[in-house]
């Protein structure tokens, strides 16, 4: 991985958005490193990277006994909530 280090780099030569982070400072230590191929958690997955997720999701869906109605799900949640209120 490539890395560039500049000691006492003039803040005035930085891009405006970075310059705004250093009001009243004349020089900074600038370190630039080559980034990883995937720089963001929101970056799209490479081909094959999400296969484990989809396999797990399919297994979870297959293990469901039968779909539940919204009314049944709400009733179960309320019953669980009421158990906590009784204690």
XYZ file of C-alpha atoms in Angstrom:
87
model
C 0.000 0.000 0.000
C 1.360 3.400 -0.966
C 1.672 6.157 1.604
C 2.697 9.814 1.277
C 3.601 11.894 4.328
C 4.195 15.655 4.231
C 5.315 17.432 7.390
C 4.385 21.125 7.792
C 2.075 21.185 4.763
C 0.489 24.652 4.305
C -3.192 24.664 5.206
C -3.713 27.281 2.488
C -2.949 24.615 -0.132
C -5.580 22.174 1.132
C -8.967 21.909 -0.603
C -11.563 24.297 0.816
C -13.537 21.641 2.729
C -10.380 20.492 4.546
C -9.088 24.026 5.046
C -12.293 24.856 6.939
C -11.406 22.193 9.529
C -8.237 24.078 10.591
C -9.106 27.706 11.322
C -6.109 29.669 12.563
C -3.632 26.853 11.788
C -0.809 27.508 9.326
C 0.609 24.018 8.719
C -0.502 20.410 9.197
C 0.966 16.949 8.883
C -0.598 15.437 5.787
C -0.792 11.650 5.396
C -2.279 10.143 2.247
C -2.740 6.398 1.983
C -4.097 4.287 -0.806
C -7.591 3.215 0.153
C -8.981 -0.289 0.183
C -10.944 -1.470 -2.824
C -14.192 -1.237 -0.859
C -14.213 2.082 0.971
C -17.715 2.221 2.359
C -20.040 -0.060 4.279
C -22.692 0.990 1.775
C -20.592 0.040 -1.240
C -22.139 -2.624 -3.445
C -21.064 -6.174 -2.742
C -18.786 -7.863 -5.209
C -20.151 -10.847 -7.091
C -20.450 -13.772 -4.699
C -19.991 -11.731 -1.494
C -23.671 -11.804 -0.530
C -24.296 -15.478 -1.196
C -23.960 -16.451 2.482
C -26.523 -13.834 3.427
C -29.047 -15.056 0.865
C -28.529 -18.688 1.816
C -29.112 -17.847 5.490
C -32.182 -15.786 4.645
C -33.664 -18.631 2.602
C -33.045 -21.092 5.447
C -34.737 -18.762 7.927
C -37.739 -18.311 5.670
C -37.986 -22.065 5.083
C -37.994 -22.709 8.837
C -41.094 -20.559 9.341
C -44.081 -22.766 10.035
C -46.766 -20.653 8.440
C -47.330 -16.964 7.846
C -48.928 -15.117 10.725
C -51.579 -12.487 10.464
C -50.857 -9.015 11.708
C -53.605 -9.433 14.312
C -51.971 -12.599 15.721
C -48.528 -11.021 15.809
C -49.848 -7.962 17.666
C -51.705 -10.168 20.149
C -48.529 -12.132 20.897
C -46.489 -8.961 21.399
C -49.112 -7.526 23.713
C -49.155 -10.760 25.742
C -45.372 -10.616 26.116
C -45.544 -6.968 27.113
C -48.228 -7.708 29.676
C -46.023 -10.421 31.235
C -43.470 -7.713 32.032
C -46.127 -5.436 33.517
C -47.273 -8.181 35.930
C -43.818 -8.593 37.478
